[in-house]
CSV table of C-alpha atoms and ligand atoms in Angstrom, one decimal:
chain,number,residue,atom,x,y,z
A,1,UNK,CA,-23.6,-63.0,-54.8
A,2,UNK,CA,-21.3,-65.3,-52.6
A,3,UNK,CA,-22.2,-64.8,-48.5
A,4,UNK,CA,-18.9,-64.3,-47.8
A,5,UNK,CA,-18.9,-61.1,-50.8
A,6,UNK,CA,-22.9,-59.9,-49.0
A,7,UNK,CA,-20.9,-60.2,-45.5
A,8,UNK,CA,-17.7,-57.7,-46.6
A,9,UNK,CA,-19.8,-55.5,-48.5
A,10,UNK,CA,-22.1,-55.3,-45.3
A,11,UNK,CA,-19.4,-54.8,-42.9
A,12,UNK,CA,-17.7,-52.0,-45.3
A,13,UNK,CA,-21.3,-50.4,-45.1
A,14,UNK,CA,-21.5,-50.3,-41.7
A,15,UNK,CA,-18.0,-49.3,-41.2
A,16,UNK,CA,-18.3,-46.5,-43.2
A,17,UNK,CA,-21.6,-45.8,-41.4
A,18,UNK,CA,-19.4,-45.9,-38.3
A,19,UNK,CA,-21.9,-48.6,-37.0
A,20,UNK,CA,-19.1,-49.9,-35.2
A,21,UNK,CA,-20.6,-52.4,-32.4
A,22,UNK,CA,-22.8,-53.7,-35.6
A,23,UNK,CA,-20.0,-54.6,-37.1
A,24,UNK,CA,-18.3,-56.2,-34.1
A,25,UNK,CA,-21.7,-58.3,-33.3
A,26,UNK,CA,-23.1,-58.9,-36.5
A,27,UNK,CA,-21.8,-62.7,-36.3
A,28,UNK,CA,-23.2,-63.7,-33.4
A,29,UNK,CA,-26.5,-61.4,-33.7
A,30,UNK,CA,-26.8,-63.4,-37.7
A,31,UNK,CA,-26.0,-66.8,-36.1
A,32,UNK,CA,-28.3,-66.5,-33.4
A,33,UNK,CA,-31.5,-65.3,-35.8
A,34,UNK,CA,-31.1,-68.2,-37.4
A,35,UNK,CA,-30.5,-70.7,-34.8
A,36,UNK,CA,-34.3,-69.1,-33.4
A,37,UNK,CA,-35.2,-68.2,-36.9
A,38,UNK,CA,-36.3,-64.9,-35.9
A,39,UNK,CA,-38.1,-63.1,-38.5
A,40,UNK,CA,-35.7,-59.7,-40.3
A,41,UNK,CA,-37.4,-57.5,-37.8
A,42,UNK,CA,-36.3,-59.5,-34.6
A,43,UNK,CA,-32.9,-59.5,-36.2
A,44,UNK,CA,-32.8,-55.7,-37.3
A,45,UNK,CA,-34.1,-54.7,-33.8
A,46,UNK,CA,-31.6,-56.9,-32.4
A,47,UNK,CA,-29.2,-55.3,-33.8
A,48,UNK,CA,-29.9,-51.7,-33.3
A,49,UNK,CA,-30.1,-52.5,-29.8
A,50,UNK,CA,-26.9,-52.8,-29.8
A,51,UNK,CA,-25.9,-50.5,-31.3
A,52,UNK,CA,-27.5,-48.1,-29.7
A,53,UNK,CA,-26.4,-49.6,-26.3
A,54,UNK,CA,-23.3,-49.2,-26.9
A,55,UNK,CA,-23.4,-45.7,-28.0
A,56,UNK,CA,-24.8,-44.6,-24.7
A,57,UNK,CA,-22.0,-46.5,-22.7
A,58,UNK,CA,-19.6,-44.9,-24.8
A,59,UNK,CA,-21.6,-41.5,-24.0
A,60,UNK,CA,-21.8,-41.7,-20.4
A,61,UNK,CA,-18.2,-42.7,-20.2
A,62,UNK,CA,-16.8,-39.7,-22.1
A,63,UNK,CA,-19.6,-37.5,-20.0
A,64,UNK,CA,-18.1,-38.9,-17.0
A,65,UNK,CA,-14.3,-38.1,-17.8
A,66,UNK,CA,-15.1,-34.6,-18.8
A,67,UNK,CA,-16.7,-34.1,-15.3
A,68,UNK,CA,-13.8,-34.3,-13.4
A,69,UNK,CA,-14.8,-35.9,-10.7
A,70,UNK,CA,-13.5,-36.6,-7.4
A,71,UNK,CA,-14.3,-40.1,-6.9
A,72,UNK,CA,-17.4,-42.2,-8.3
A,73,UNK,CA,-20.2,-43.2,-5.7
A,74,UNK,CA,-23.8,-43.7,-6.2
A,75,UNK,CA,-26.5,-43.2,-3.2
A,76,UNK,CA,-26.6,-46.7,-3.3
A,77,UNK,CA,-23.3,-46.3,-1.4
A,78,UNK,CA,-24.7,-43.6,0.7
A,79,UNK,CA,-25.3,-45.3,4.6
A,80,UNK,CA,-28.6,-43.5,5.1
A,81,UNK,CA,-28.9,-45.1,9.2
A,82,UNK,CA,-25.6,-43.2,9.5
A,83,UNK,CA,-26.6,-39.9,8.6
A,84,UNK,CA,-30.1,-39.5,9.7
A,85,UNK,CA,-30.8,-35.5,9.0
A,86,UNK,CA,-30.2,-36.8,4.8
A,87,UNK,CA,-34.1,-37.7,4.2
A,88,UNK,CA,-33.9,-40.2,1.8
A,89,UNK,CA,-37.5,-39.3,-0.1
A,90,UNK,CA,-35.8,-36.0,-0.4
A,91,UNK,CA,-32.8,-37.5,-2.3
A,92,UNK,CA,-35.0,-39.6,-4.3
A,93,UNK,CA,-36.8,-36.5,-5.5
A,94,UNK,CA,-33.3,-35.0,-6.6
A,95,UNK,CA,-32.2,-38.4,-8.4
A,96,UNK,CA,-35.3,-37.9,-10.9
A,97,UNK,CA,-33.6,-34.5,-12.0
A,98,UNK,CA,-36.8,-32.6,-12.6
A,99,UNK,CA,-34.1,-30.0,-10.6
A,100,UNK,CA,-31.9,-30.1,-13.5
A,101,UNK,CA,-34.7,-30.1,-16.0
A,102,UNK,CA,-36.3,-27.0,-14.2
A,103,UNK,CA,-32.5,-25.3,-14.1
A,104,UNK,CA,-32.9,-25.5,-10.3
A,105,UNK,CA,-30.2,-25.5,-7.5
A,106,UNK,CA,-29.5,-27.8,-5.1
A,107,UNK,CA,-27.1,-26.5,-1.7
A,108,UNK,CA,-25.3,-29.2,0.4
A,109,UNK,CA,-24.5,-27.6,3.8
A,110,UNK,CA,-22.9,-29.2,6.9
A,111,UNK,CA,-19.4,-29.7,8.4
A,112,UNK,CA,-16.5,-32.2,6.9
A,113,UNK,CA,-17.1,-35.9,6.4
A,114,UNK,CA,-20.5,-35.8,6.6
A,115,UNK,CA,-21.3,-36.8,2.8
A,116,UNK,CA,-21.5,-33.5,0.9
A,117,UNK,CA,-19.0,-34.1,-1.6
A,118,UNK,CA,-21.0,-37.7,-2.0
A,119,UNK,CA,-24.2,-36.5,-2.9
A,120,UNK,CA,-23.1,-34.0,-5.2
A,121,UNK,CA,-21.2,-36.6,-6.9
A,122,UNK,CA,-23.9,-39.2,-7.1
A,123,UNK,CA,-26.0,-36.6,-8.2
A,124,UNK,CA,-23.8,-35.7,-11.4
A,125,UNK,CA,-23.1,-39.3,-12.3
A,126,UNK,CA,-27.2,-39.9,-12.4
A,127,UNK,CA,-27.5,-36.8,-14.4
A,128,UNK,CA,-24.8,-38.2,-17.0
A,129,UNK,CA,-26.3,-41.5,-16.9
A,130,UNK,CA,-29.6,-39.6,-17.9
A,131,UNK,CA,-28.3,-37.9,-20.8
A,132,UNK,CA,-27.2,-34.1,-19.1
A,133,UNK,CA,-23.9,-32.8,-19.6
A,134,UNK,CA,-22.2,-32.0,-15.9
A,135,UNK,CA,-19.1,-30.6,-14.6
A,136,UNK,CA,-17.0,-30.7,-11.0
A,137,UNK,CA,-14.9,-28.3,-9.7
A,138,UNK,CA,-14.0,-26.6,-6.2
A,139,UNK,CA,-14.7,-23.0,-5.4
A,140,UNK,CA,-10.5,-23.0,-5.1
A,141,UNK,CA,-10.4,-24.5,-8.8
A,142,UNK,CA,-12.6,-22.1,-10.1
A,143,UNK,CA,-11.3,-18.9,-8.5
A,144,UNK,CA,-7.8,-20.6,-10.0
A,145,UNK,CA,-9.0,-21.4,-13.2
A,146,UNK,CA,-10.4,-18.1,-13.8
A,147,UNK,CA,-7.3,-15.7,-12.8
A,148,UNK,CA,-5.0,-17.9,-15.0
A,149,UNK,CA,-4.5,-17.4,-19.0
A,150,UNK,CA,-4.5,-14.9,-21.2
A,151,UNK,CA,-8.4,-14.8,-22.4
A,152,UNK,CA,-11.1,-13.0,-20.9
A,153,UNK,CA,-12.5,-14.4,-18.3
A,154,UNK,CA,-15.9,-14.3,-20.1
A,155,UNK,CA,-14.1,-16.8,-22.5
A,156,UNK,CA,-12.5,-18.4,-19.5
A,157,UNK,CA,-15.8,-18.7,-17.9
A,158,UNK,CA,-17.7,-20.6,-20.8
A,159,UNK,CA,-16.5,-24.6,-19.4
A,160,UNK,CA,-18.5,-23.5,-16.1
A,161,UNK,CA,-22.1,-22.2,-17.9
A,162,UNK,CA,-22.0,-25.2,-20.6
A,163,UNK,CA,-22.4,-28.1,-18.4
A,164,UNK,CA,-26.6,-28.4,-17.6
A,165,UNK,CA,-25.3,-29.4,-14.3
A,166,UNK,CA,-22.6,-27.3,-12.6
A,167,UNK,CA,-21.1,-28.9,-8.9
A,168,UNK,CA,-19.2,-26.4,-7.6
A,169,UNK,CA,-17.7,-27.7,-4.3
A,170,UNK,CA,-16.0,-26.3,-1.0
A,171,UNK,CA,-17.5,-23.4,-1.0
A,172,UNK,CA,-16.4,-21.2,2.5
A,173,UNK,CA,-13.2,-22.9,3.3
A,174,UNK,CA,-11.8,-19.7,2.1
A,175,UNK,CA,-12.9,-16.2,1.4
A,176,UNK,CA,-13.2,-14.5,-1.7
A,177,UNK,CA,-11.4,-11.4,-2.8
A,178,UNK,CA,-13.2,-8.6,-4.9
A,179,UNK,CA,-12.5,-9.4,-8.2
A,180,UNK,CA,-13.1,-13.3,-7.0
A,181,UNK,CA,-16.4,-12.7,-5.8
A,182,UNK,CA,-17.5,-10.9,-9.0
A,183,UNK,CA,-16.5,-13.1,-10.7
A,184,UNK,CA,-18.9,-15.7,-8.9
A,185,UNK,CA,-21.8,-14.0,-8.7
A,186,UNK,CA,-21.1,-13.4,-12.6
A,187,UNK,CA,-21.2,-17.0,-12.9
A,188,UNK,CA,-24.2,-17.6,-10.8
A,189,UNK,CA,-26.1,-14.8,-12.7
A,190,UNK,CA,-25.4,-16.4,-16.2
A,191,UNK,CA,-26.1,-20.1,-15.2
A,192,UNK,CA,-29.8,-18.7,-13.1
A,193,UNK,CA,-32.8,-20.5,-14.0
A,194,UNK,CA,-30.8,-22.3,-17.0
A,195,UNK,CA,-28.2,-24.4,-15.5
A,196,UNK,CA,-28.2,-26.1,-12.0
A,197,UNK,CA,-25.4,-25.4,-9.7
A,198,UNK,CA,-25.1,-28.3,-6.8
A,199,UNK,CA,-22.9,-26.4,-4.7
A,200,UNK,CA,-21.5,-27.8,-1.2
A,201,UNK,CA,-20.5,-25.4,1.4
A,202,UNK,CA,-19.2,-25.9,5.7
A,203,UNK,CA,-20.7,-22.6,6.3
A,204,UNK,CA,-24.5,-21.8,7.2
A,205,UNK,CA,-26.0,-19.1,5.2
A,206,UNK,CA,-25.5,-16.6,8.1
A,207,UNK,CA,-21.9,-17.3,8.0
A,208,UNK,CA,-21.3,-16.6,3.9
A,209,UNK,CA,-21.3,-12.6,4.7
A,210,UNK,CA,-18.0,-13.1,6.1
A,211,UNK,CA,-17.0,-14.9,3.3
A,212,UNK,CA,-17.5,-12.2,0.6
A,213,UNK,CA,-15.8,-8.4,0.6
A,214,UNK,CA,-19.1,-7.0,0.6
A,215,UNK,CA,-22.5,-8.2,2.6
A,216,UNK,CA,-24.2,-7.1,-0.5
A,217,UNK,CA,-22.4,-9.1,-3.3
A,218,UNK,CA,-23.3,-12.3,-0.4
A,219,UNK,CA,-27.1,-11.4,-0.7
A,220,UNK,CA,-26.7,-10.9,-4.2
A,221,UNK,CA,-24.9,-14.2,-4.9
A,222,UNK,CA,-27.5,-16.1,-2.3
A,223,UNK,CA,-30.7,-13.9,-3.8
A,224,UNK,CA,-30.2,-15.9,-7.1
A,225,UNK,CA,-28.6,-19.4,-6.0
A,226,UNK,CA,-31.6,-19.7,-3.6
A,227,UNK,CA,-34.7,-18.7,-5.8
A,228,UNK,CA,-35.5,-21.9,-7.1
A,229,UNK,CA,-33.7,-24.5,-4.6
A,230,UNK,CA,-33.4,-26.8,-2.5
A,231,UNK,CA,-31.2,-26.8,0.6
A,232,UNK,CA,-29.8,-30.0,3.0
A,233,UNK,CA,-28.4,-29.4,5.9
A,234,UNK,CA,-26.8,-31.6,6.8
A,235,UNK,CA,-25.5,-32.4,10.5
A,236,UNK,CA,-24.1,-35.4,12.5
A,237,UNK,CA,-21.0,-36.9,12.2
A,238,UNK,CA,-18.2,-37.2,10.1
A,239,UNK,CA,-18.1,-40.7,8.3
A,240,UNK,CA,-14.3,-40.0,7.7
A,241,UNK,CA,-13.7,-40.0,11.7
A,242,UNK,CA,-16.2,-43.1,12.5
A,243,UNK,CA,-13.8,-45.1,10.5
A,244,UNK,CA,-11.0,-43.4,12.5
A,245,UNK,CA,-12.6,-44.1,15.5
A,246,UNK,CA,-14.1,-47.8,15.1
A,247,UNK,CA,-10.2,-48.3,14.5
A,248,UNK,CA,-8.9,-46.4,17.3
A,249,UNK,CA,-11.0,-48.6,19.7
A,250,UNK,CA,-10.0,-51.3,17.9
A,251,UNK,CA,-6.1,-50.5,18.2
A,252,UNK,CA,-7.1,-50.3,22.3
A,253,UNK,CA,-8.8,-53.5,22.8
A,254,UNK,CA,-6.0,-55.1,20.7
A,255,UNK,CA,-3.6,-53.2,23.5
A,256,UNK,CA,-5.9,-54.3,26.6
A,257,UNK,CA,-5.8,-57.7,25.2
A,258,UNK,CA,-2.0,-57.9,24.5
A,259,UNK,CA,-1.6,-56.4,28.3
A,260,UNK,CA,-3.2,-59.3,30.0
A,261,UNK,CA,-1.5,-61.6,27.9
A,262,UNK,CA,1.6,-60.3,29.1
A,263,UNK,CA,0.6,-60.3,32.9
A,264,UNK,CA,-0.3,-63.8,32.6
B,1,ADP,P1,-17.8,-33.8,2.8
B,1,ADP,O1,-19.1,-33.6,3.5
B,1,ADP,O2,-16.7,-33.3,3.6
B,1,ADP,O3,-17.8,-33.4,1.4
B,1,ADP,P2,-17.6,-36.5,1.7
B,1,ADP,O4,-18.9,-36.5,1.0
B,1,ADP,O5,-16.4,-36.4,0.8
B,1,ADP,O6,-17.5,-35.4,2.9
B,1,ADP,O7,-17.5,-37.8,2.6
B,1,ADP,C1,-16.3,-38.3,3.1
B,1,ADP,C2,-16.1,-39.8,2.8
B,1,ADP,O8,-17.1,-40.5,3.5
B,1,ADP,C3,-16.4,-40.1,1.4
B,1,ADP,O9,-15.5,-41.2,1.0
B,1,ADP,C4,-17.8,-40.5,1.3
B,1,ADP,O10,-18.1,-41.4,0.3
B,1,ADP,C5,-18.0,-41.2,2.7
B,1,ADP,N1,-19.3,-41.0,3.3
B,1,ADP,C6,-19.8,-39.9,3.9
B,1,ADP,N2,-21.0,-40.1,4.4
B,1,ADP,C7,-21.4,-41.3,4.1
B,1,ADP,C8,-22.5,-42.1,4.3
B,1,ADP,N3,-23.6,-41.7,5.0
B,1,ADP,N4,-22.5,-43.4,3.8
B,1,ADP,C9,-21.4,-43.9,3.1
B,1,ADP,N5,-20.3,-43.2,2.9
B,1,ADP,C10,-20.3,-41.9,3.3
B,2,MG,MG1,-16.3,-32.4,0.4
């Protein structure tokens, strides 16, 4: 048969195969196996490679726009000198996700700014990039989420037990009524020791009593989230105000500067 007949009966196959990076490569892939004259294996493998390459892009991209998240950094943006009570062996430990394997939780407490929010984050994007399915929300979302629509909430519930990996953030900037905080410790029941929550929350553990109608729906809820887990506390700083601040004293030795000038 004529190469250029072989070629568009290949690329029909592989389009109906839905081998679609194949297709898009197979060109460059052919004319390079036989610039190195690689044997057929070489040039199968090579080509699978890409393919499968591109599948898991294409994976961990959709993973990552159903998450929902926030903003996208990685603890390779996370300024460990600046916040010295995060021990970085500790977050190495979390980034190999035996957590998420084991359906453990993992609690990120301290006041604003300090990198809650980041960790959580970096810690869903390394989950997707490993294959797990993960999902962002805040406490407020959730709550929201849950009173709105016409379903039962059970139904309504189901996006935040499917995800392997559950962040649920801002947890204590506001309390819960009744029906809200059933409604949580529903959710934290169903997802126990099969889906890991990373939850982020201002309040120490002694403070969430005051954040739920009842002490003992708090225990409850805390009874199962901290079973299996792992807890940061995290003190320090806020990195939001540092920047604030580093530019506040610049702003006055810009003014100290421009003074002198002027008494010249
Ligand atoms: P919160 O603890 O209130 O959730 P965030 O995690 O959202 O705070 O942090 C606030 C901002 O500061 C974010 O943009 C985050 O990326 C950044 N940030 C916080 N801590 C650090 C750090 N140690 N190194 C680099 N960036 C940080
Ligand atoms: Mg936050």
């Amino acid at each position: 048969m004529q190469p250029v007949l072989v070629e568009e009966g290949v690329r029909a196959g592989l389009e109906r195969l839905r081998l679609r990076r194949m297709d898009e490569v197979l060109g460059r892939v052919c004319e390079e196996a036989s610039r190195k004259e690689a044997s057929y294996l070489d040039f199968l493998q090579q080509l699978l490679e890409e393919e499968q390459t591109a599948r898991y892009e294409r994976n961990v991209e959709w993973k990552t726009r159903l998450a929902g998240l926030p903003y996208h950094k990685t603890m390779a943006d996370f300024d460990y000198s600046f916040q010295k009570s995060v021990d970085k062996r500790q977050i190495a430990e979390l980034l190999t996700l035996r957590f998420v394997e084991n359906g453990e939780n993992v609690l990120l407490l301290g006041p604003p700014g300090v990198g809650k929010t980041h960790i959580a984050v970096a810690l869903a994007k390394e989950a997707i990039a490993k294959g797990y399915s993960a999902y962002f929300v805040t406490m407020q979302r959730l709550v929201d989420y849950l009173s709105e629509g016409s379903e039962p909430v059970s139904t309504r519930m189901r996006i935040f037990l499917r995800p392997k990996l559950l962040v649920i953030d801002e947890v204590g900037y506001l309390p819960l009524e009744r029906l809200a905080a059933n409604w949580f410790f529903e959710l934290v029941s169903r997802r126990y020791e099969k889906g890991s929550i990373v939850l982020t929350s201002n309040k120490s553990y002694g403070e969430w009593a005051s954040l739920f109608p009842e002490v003992a729906i708090a225990s409850a809820i805390l009874d199962r989230l901290l079973h299996h887990s792992t807890t940061i506390n995290i003190r320090g700083e806020s990195y939001r105000l540092k920047d604030k601040r580093k530019a506040g004293l610049f702003n006055r030795l810009e003014t100290v500067e421009v003074g002198q000038d002027g008494e010249k």
